XYZ file of C-alpha atoms in Angstrom:
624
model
C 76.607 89.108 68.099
C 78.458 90.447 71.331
C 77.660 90.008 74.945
C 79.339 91.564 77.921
C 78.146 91.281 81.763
C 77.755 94.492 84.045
C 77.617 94.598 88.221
C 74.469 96.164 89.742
C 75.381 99.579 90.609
C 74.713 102.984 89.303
C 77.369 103.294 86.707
C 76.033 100.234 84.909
C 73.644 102.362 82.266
C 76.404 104.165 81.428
C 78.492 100.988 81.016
C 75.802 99.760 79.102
C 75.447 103.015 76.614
C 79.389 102.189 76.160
C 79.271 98.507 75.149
C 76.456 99.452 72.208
C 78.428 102.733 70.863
C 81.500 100.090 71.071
C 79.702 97.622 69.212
C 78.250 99.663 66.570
C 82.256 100.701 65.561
C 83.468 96.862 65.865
C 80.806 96.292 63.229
C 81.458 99.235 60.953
C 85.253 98.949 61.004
C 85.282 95.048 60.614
C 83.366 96.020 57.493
C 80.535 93.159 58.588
C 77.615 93.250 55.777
C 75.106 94.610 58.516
C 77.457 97.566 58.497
C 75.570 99.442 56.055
C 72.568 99.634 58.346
C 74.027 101.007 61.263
C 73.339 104.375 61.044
C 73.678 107.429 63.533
C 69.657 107.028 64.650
C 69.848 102.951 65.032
C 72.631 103.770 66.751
C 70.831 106.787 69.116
C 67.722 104.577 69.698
C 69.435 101.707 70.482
C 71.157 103.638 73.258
C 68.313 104.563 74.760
C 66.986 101.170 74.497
C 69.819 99.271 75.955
C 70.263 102.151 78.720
C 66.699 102.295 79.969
C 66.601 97.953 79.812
C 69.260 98.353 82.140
C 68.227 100.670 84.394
C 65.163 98.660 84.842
C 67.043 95.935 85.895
C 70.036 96.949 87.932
C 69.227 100.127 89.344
C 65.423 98.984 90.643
C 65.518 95.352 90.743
C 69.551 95.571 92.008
C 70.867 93.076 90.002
C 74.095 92.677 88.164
C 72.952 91.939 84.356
C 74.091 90.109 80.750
C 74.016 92.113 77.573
C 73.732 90.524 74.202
C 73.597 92.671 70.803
C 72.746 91.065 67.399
C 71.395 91.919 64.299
C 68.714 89.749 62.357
C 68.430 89.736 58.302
C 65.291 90.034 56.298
C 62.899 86.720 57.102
C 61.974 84.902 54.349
C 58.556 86.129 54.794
C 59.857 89.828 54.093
C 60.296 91.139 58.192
C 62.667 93.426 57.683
C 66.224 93.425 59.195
C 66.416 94.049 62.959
C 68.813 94.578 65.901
C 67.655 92.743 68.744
C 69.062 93.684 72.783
C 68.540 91.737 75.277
C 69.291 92.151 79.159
C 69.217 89.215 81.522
C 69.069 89.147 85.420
C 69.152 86.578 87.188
C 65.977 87.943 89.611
C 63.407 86.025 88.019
C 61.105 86.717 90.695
C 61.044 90.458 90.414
C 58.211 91.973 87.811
C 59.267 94.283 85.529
C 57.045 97.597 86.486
C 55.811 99.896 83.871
C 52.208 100.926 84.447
C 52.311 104.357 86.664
C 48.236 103.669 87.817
C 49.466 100.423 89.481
C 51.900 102.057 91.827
C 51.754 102.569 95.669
C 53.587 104.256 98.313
C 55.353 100.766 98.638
C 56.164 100.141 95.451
C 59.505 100.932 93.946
C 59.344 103.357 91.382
C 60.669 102.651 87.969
C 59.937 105.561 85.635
C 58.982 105.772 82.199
C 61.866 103.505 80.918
C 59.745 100.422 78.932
C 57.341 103.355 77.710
C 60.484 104.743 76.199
C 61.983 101.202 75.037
C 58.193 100.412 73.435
C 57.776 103.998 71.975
C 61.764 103.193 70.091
C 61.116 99.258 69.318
C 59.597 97.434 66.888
C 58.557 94.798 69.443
C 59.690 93.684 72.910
C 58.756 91.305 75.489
C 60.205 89.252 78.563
C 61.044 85.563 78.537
C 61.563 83.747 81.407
C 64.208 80.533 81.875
C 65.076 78.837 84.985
C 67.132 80.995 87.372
C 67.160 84.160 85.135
C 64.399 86.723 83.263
C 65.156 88.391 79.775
C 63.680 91.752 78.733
C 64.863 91.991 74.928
C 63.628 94.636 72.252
C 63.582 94.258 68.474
C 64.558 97.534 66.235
C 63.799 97.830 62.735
C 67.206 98.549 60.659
C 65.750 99.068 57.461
C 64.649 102.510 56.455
C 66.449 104.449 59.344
C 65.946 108.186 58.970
C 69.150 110.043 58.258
C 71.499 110.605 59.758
C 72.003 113.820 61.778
C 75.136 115.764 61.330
C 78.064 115.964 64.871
C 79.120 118.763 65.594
C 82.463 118.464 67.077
C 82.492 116.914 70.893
C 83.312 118.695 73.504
C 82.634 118.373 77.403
C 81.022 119.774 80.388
C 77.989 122.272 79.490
C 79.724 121.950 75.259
C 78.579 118.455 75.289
C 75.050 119.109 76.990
C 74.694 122.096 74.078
C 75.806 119.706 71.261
C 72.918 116.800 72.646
C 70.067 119.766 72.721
C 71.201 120.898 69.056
C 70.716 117.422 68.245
C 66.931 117.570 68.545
C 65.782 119.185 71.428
C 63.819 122.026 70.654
C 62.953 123.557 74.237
C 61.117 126.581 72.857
C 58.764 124.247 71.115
C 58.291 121.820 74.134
C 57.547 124.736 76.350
C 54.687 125.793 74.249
C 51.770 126.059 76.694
C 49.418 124.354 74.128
C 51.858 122.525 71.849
C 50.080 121.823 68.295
C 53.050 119.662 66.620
C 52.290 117.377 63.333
C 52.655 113.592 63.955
C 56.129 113.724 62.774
C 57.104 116.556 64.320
C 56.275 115.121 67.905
C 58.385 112.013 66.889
C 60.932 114.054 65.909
C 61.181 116.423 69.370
C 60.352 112.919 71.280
C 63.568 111.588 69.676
C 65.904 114.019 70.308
C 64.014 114.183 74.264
C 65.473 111.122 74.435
C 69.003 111.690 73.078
C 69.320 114.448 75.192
C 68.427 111.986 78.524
C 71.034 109.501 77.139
C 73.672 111.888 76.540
C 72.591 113.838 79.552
C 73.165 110.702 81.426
C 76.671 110.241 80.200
C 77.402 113.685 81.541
C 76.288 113.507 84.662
C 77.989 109.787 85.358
C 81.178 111.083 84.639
C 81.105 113.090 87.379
C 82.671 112.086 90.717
C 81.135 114.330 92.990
C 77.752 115.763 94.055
C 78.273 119.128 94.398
C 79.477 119.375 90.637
C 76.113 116.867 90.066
C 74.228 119.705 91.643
C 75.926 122.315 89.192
C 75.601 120.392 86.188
C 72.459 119.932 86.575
C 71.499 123.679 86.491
C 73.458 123.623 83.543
C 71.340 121.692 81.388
C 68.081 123.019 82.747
C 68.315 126.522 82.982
C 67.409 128.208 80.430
C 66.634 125.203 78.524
C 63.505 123.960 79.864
C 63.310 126.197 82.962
C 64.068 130.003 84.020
C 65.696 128.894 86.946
C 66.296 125.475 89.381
C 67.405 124.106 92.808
C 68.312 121.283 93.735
C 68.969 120.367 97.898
C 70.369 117.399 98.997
C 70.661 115.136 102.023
C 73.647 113.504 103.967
C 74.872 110.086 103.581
C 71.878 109.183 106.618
C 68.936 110.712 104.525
C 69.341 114.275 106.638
C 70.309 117.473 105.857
C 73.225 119.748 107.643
C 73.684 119.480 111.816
C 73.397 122.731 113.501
C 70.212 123.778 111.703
C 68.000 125.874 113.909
C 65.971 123.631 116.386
C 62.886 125.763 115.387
C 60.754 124.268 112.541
C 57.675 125.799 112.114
C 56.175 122.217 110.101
C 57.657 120.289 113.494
C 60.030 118.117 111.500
C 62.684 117.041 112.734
C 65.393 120.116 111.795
C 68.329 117.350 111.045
C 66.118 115.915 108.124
C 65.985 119.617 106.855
C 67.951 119.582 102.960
C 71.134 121.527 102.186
C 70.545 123.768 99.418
C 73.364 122.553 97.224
C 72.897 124.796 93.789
C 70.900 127.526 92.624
C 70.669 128.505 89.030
C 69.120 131.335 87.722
C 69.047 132.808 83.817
C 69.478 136.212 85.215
C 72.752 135.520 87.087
C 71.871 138.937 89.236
C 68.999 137.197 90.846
C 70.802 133.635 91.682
C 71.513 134.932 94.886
C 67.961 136.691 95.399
C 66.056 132.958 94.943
C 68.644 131.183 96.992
C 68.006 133.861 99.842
C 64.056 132.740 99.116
C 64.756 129.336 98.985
C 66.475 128.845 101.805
C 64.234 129.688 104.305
C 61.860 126.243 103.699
C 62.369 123.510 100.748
C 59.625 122.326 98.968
C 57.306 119.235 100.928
C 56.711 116.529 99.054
C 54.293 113.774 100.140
C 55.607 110.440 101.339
C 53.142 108.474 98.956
C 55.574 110.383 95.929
C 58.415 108.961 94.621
C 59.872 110.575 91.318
C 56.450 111.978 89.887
C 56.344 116.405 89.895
C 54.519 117.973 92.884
C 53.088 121.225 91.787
C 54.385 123.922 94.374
C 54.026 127.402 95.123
C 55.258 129.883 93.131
C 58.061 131.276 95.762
C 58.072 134.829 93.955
C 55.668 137.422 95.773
C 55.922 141.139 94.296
C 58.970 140.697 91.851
C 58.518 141.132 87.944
C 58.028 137.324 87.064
C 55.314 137.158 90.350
C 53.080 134.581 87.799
C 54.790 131.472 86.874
C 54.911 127.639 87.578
C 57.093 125.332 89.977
C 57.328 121.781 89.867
C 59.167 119.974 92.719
C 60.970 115.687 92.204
C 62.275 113.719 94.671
C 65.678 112.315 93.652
C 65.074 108.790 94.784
C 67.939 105.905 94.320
C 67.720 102.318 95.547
C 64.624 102.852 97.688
C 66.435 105.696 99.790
C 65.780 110.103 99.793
C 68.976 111.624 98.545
C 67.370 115.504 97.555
C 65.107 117.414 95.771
C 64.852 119.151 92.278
C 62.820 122.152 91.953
C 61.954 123.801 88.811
C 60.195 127.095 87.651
C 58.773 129.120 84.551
C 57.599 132.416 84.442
C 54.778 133.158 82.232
C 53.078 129.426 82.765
C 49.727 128.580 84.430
C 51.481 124.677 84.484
C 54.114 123.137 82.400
C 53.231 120.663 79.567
C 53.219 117.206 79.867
C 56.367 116.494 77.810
C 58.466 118.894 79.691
C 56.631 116.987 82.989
C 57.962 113.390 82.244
C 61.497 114.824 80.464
C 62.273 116.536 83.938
C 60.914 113.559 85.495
C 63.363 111.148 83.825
C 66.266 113.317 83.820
C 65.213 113.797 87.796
C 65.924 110.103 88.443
C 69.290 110.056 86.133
C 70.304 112.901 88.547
C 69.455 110.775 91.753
C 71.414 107.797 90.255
C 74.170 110.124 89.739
C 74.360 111.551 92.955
C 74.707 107.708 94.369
C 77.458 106.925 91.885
C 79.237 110.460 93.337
C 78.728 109.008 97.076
C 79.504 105.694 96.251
C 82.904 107.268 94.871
C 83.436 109.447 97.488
C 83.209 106.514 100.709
C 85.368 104.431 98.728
C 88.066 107.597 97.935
C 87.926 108.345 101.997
C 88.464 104.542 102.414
C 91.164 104.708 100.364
C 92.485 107.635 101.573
C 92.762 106.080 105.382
C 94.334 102.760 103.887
C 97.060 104.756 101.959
C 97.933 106.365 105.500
C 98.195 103.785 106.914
C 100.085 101.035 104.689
C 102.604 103.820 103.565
C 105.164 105.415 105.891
C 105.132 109.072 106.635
C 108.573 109.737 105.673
C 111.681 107.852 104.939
C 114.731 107.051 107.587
C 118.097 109.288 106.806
C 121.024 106.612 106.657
C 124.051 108.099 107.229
C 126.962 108.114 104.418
C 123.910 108.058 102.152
C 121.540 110.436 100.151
C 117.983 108.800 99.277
C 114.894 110.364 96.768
C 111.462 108.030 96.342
C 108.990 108.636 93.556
C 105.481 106.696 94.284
C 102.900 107.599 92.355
C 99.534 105.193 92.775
C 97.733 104.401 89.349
C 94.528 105.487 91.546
C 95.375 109.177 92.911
C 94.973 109.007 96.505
C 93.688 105.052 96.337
C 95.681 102.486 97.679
C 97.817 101.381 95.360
C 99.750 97.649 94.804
C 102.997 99.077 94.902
C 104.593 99.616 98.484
C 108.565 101.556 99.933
C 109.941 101.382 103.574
C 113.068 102.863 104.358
C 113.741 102.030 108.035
C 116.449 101.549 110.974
C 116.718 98.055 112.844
C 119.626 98.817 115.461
C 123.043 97.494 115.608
C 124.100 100.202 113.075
C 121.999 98.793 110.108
C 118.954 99.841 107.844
C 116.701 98.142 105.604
C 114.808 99.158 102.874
C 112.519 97.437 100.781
C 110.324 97.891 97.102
C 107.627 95.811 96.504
C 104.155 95.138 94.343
C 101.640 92.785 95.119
C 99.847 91.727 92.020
C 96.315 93.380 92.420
C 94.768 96.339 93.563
C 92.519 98.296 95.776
C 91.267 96.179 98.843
C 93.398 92.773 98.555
C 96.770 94.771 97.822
C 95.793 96.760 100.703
C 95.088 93.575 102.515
C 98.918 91.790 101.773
C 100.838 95.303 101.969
C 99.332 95.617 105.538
C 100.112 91.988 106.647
C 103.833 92.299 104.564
C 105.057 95.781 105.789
C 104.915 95.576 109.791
C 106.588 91.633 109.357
C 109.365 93.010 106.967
C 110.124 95.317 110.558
C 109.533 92.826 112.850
C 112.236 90.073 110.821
C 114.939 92.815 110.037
C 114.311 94.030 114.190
C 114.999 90.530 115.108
C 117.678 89.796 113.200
C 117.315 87.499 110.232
C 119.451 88.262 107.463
C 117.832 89.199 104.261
C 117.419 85.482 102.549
C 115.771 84.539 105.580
C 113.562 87.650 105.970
C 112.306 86.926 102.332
C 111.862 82.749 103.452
C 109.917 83.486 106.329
C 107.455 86.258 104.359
C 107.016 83.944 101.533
C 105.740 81.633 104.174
C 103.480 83.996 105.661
C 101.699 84.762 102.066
C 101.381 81.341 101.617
C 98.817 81.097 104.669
C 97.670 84.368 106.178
C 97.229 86.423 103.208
C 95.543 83.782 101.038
C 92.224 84.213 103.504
C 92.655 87.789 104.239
C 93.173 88.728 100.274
C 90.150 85.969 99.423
C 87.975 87.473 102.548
C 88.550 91.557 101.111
C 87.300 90.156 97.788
C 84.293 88.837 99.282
C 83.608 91.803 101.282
C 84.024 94.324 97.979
C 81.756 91.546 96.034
C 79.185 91.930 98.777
C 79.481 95.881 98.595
C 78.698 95.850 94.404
C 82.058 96.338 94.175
C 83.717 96.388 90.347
C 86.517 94.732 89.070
C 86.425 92.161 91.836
C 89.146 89.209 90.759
C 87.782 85.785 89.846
C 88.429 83.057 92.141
C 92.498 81.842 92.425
C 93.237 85.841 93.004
C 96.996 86.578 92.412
C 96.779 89.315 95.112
C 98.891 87.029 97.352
C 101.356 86.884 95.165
C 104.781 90.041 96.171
C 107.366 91.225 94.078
C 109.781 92.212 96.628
C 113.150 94.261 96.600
C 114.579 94.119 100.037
C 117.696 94.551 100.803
C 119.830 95.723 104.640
C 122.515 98.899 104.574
C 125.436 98.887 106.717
C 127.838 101.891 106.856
C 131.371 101.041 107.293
C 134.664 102.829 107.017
C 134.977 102.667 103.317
C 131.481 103.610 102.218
C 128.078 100.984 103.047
C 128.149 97.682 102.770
C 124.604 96.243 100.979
C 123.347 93.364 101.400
C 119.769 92.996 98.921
C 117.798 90.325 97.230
C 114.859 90.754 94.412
C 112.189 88.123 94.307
C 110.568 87.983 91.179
C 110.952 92.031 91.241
C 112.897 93.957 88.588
C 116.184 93.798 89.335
C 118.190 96.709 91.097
C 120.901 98.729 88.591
C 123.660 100.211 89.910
C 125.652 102.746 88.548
C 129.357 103.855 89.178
C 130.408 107.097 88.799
C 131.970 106.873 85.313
C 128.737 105.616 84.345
C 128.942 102.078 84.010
C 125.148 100.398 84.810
C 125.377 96.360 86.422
C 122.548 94.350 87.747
C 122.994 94.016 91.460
C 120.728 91.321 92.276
C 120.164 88.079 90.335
C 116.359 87.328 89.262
C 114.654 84.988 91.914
C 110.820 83.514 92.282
C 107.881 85.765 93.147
C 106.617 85.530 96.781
C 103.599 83.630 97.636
C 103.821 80.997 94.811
C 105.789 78.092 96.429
C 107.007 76.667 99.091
C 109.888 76.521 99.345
C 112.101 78.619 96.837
C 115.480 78.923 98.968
C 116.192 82.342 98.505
C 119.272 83.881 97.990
C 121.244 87.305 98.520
C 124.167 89.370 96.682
C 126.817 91.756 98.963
C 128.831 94.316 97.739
C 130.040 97.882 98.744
C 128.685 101.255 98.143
C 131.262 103.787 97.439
C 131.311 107.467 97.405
C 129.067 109.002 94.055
C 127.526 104.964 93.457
C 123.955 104.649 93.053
C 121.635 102.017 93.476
C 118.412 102.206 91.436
C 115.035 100.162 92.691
C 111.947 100.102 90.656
C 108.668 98.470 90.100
C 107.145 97.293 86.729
C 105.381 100.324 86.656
C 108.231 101.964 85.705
C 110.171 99.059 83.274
C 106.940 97.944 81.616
C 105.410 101.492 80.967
C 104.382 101.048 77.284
C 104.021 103.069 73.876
C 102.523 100.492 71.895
C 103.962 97.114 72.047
C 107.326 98.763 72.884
C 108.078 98.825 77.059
C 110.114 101.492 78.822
C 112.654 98.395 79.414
C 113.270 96.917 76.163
C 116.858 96.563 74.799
C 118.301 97.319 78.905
C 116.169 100.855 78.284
C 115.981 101.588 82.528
C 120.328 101.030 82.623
C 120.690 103.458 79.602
C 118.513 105.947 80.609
C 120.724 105.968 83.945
C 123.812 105.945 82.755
C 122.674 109.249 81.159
C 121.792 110.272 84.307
C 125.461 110.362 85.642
C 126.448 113.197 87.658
C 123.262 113.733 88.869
C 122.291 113.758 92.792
C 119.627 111.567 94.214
C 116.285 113.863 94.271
C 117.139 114.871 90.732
C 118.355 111.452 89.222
C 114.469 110.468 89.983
C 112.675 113.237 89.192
C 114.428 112.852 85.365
C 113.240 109.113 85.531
C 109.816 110.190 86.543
C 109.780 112.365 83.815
C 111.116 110.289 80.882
C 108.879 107.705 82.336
C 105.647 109.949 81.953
C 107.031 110.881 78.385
C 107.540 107.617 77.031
C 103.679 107.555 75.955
C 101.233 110.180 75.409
C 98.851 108.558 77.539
C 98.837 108.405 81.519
C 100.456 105.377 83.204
C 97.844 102.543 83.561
C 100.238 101.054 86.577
C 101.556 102.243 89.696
C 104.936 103.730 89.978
C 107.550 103.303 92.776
C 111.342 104.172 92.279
C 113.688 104.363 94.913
C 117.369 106.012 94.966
C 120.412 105.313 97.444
C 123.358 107.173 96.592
C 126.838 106.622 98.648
C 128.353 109.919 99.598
């Protein structure tokens, strides 16, 4: 048995297509006895299964959901083996919607999902407990068809190819009178419905509409159409401003659609239909949701001038975001399974175009934050040569990790290297409350153990409700990954330390607090600590902080880092281990500032084949 727990937004069917896959290989490779029933099709239907449960639940009734997964042995009474799924909300109140004849204009619409979950399971009902509502679904393990053969994965358009060879016959679908044997309609229904699943997978991954918009005419063209458009509306349910004020329909011309894609199979005429389809998009009726509209066929004297058009709504969470139009030459109407498969995959494209937007406000969020927590550049202290590598885990998200290289008068700069411990909105939070009072201390005049006293201080109140507060905010937005209560964000590793030149070289005056500690290296290439380890900020109250002094002369360098850089890992080794940081810059000796980091950076990167899953900040000051 395994459970897991997704939020209510658009990405949880995906998540949920994930935790099953995951499942089935914890069970295989932990050699469980229900092992030898998992096969490739159990596996396939109870994707679809789990993914359409959860669409039901979180992306109509807007609920974040439980997952359970667990198999059943033969009953005594000879029922055979079965994998049951269940999905919980905790919406009681909300009716679970399957029966197309009962809907109205009002009601939400929820697609075909529980015809697809009852058409796959054995059985499947909903129990109700107090506070929460259950729709589970029972699959039979024993005598699972074989298995059909991968072919190796790929991505992009490869991986939409490799989920239509997997059963997807398009030719046969598109039959205007389709005479199939029993099986062989199962058969084409099954792979139908691999090829939504998978289709789905594709079009989550991707993190912006326009490319939603080109994948989609990807997978449709010439597949199950000779040629598609999709348009699609701003953020405010209207198309683009400056749109001519003349509308022959008299709609309102700012609630006219962008025509985002065109795809043709004759790549010479793409540009020919989007010239055609630009002039008016298709009208849909309000009392329509997701269902086709029959529309005009927009050719008029061309070769193909016979064919049929069928027009969706891309509908998510109760709101317009475009339209999908379809078209096949040759047909008087399209059959009823290519209907309801374009229908589906219709609503998989809406959800994915609110994923891409959902991505895209927080990115520009982001974006704004990082410009303004982060300085623009970094001051020029004279006697001294500086280089700063920052690199956010999240490119162009704000990021835990935070620099500041600045002048305070009298002669004297300050710099300062720190991490809060979290990320996105509560890091932003503490860096934006910790940054501007790091100035304001150093301009006053506090000395650096003093500067660190009366920050740890501030963390201790302010940044506790402001960090808390940006949690509840993102939790009220659907945001993921949102820290349990007794967040850590408050909690700063800070490097901060105040430059003086003098005669002889500069005269530094740092302290680390719970950060790791500053190296510096002489010329000859000896590496020393130059700080000694001290408590984290934000965790008590009063930790009596303490600061080194010594004297930078010409050709020494001081090195300042984050953990991103000292607990990079390859395995259970850590860039660190066995003083790995002071060796690697002690080979480093001779080298100026810029290029003493960049040859960090880049042994940093190299230490693991995979990406860094932390930020990384590194800071040099080199005496002249």
């Amino acid at each position: 048995m395994v459970r897991t727990s997704l939020p209510g937004n658009p990405l949880a069917p995906a998540a949920a297509r994930r935790f099953v896959r995951a499942a089935f290989a914890d069970w295989t490779e932990l050699a469980l006895p229900v092992a030898p029933a998992l096969s490739d099709r159990l596996a396939d239907d109870s994707v679809v299964v789990l993914s359409e449960l959860v669409t039901n639940a979180v992306v109509h009734a807007g609920t974040s959901v439980d997952l359970l997964c667990r198999m059943e042995p033969v009953a005594p009474d000879g029922t055979p083996a079965g994998l049951v799924i269940e999905v919980t909300d905790h919406h009681p109140a909300r009716a679970v919607r399957n029966d197309r004849a009962l809907r109205s204009p009002e009601t939400p619409e929820y697609g075909r999902g529980l015809t697809l979950v009852a058409s796959l399971a054995e059985s499947w009902g909903i129990t109700y407990r107090s506070g929460t509502k259950t729709v589970w679904a029972r699959l039979i393990v024993d005598g699972a068809a074989p298995a059909v053969p991968d072919t190796p994965v790929q991505t992009g358009a490869d991986a939409a190819t490799r989920a239509l060879q997997r059963g997807l016959r398009a030719a046969d679908i598109l039959s205007p009178v389709p005479r199939r044997a029993p099986e062989d309609r199962d058969w084409i229904n099954r792979g139908a419905l691999t090829f939504l699943a998978e289709a789905s997978d594709l079009l989550a991954g991707q993190l912006d509409e326009d490319m939603v918009a080109a994948l989609v005419g990807q997978l449709l063209v010439p597949r199950l159409a000779d040629w598609c458009a999709i348009w699609l509306y701003d953020e405010e349910g209207r198309g683009l401003p400056g749109i001519s004020d003349h509308d022959p329909r008299g709609a309102d011309p700012l609630h006219v659609p962008r025509l985002a894609r065109v795809w043709h199979t004759h790549e010479n005429r793409t540009e020919d239909l989007r010239r055609i389809l630009e002039k008016e998009p298709p009208q849909l009726p309000e009392a329509v949701r997701t269902a086709a509209v029959p529309v005009p066929w927009p050719f008029e004297g061309a070769p193909d001038s016979a064919g049929a058009s069928l027009a969706y709504r891309l509908s998510a969470g109760g709101r317009t975001l475009g339209i999908l139009l379809i078209g096949r030459a040759g047909l008087q109407r399209f059959p009823d399974e290519v209907t309801g498969l374009v229908e589906d995959f219709s609503r998989r494209v809406a959800l994915a175009v609110s994923a891409a937007r959902r991505y895209t406000r927080q990115a520009t969020i982001s974006r704004i934050l990082q410009r303004g927590l982060l300085p623009t550049s970094i001051a020029e202290i004279p006697g001294m040569t500086s280089a700063l590598v920052y690199e956010p885990k999240e490119q162009g998200g704000p990021g835990g990790d935070f620099y500041d290289v600045f002048p305070v008068g009298d002669g004297r700069w300050c710099f300062a290297l720190g991490d809060v411990q979290g990320k996105g909105p509560e890091a932003a939070v503490v860096i934006g409350l910790a940054r501007p009072w790091l100035r304001l201390l150093a301009r006053e005049g506090y000395p650096v153990e003093q500067v660190l006293d009366r920050l740890n201080r501030l963390l201790l109140d302010d940044a506790t409700e402001a960090a808390d507060a940006a949690a509840r905010a993102l939790a009220a937005m659907g945001g993921q990954g949102v820290p349990p209560e007794g967040s850590t964000a408050r909690f700063l590793s800070l490097l901060y330390g105040e430059l003086t030149p003098t005669e002889n070289g500069v005269c530094c005056t740092l302290a680390s607090a719970g950060h790791p500690l500053p190296l510096l290296m002489r010329p000859g290439g000896e590496v020393v600590a130059a700080a000694a380890p001290q408590v984290l900020l934000g965790v008590v109250d009063d930790p009596d902080y303490t600061s080194e002094t010594f004297e930078l002369h010409t050709g020494d360098t001081l090195l300042c880092v984050t953990d991103g850089v000292t607990e990079r890992r390859r395995g259970a080794l850590q860039f660190d281990d066995g003083d790995g940081l002071a060796r690697t810059l002690a080979g480093c000796a001779g080298l100026t500032a810029p290029l003493l980091a960049d040859r960090i950076r880049r042994l940093v990167h190299a230490f693991a084949d995979s990406p860094p899953d932390d930020d990384l900040a590194l800071l040099v000051l080199q005496a002249q």
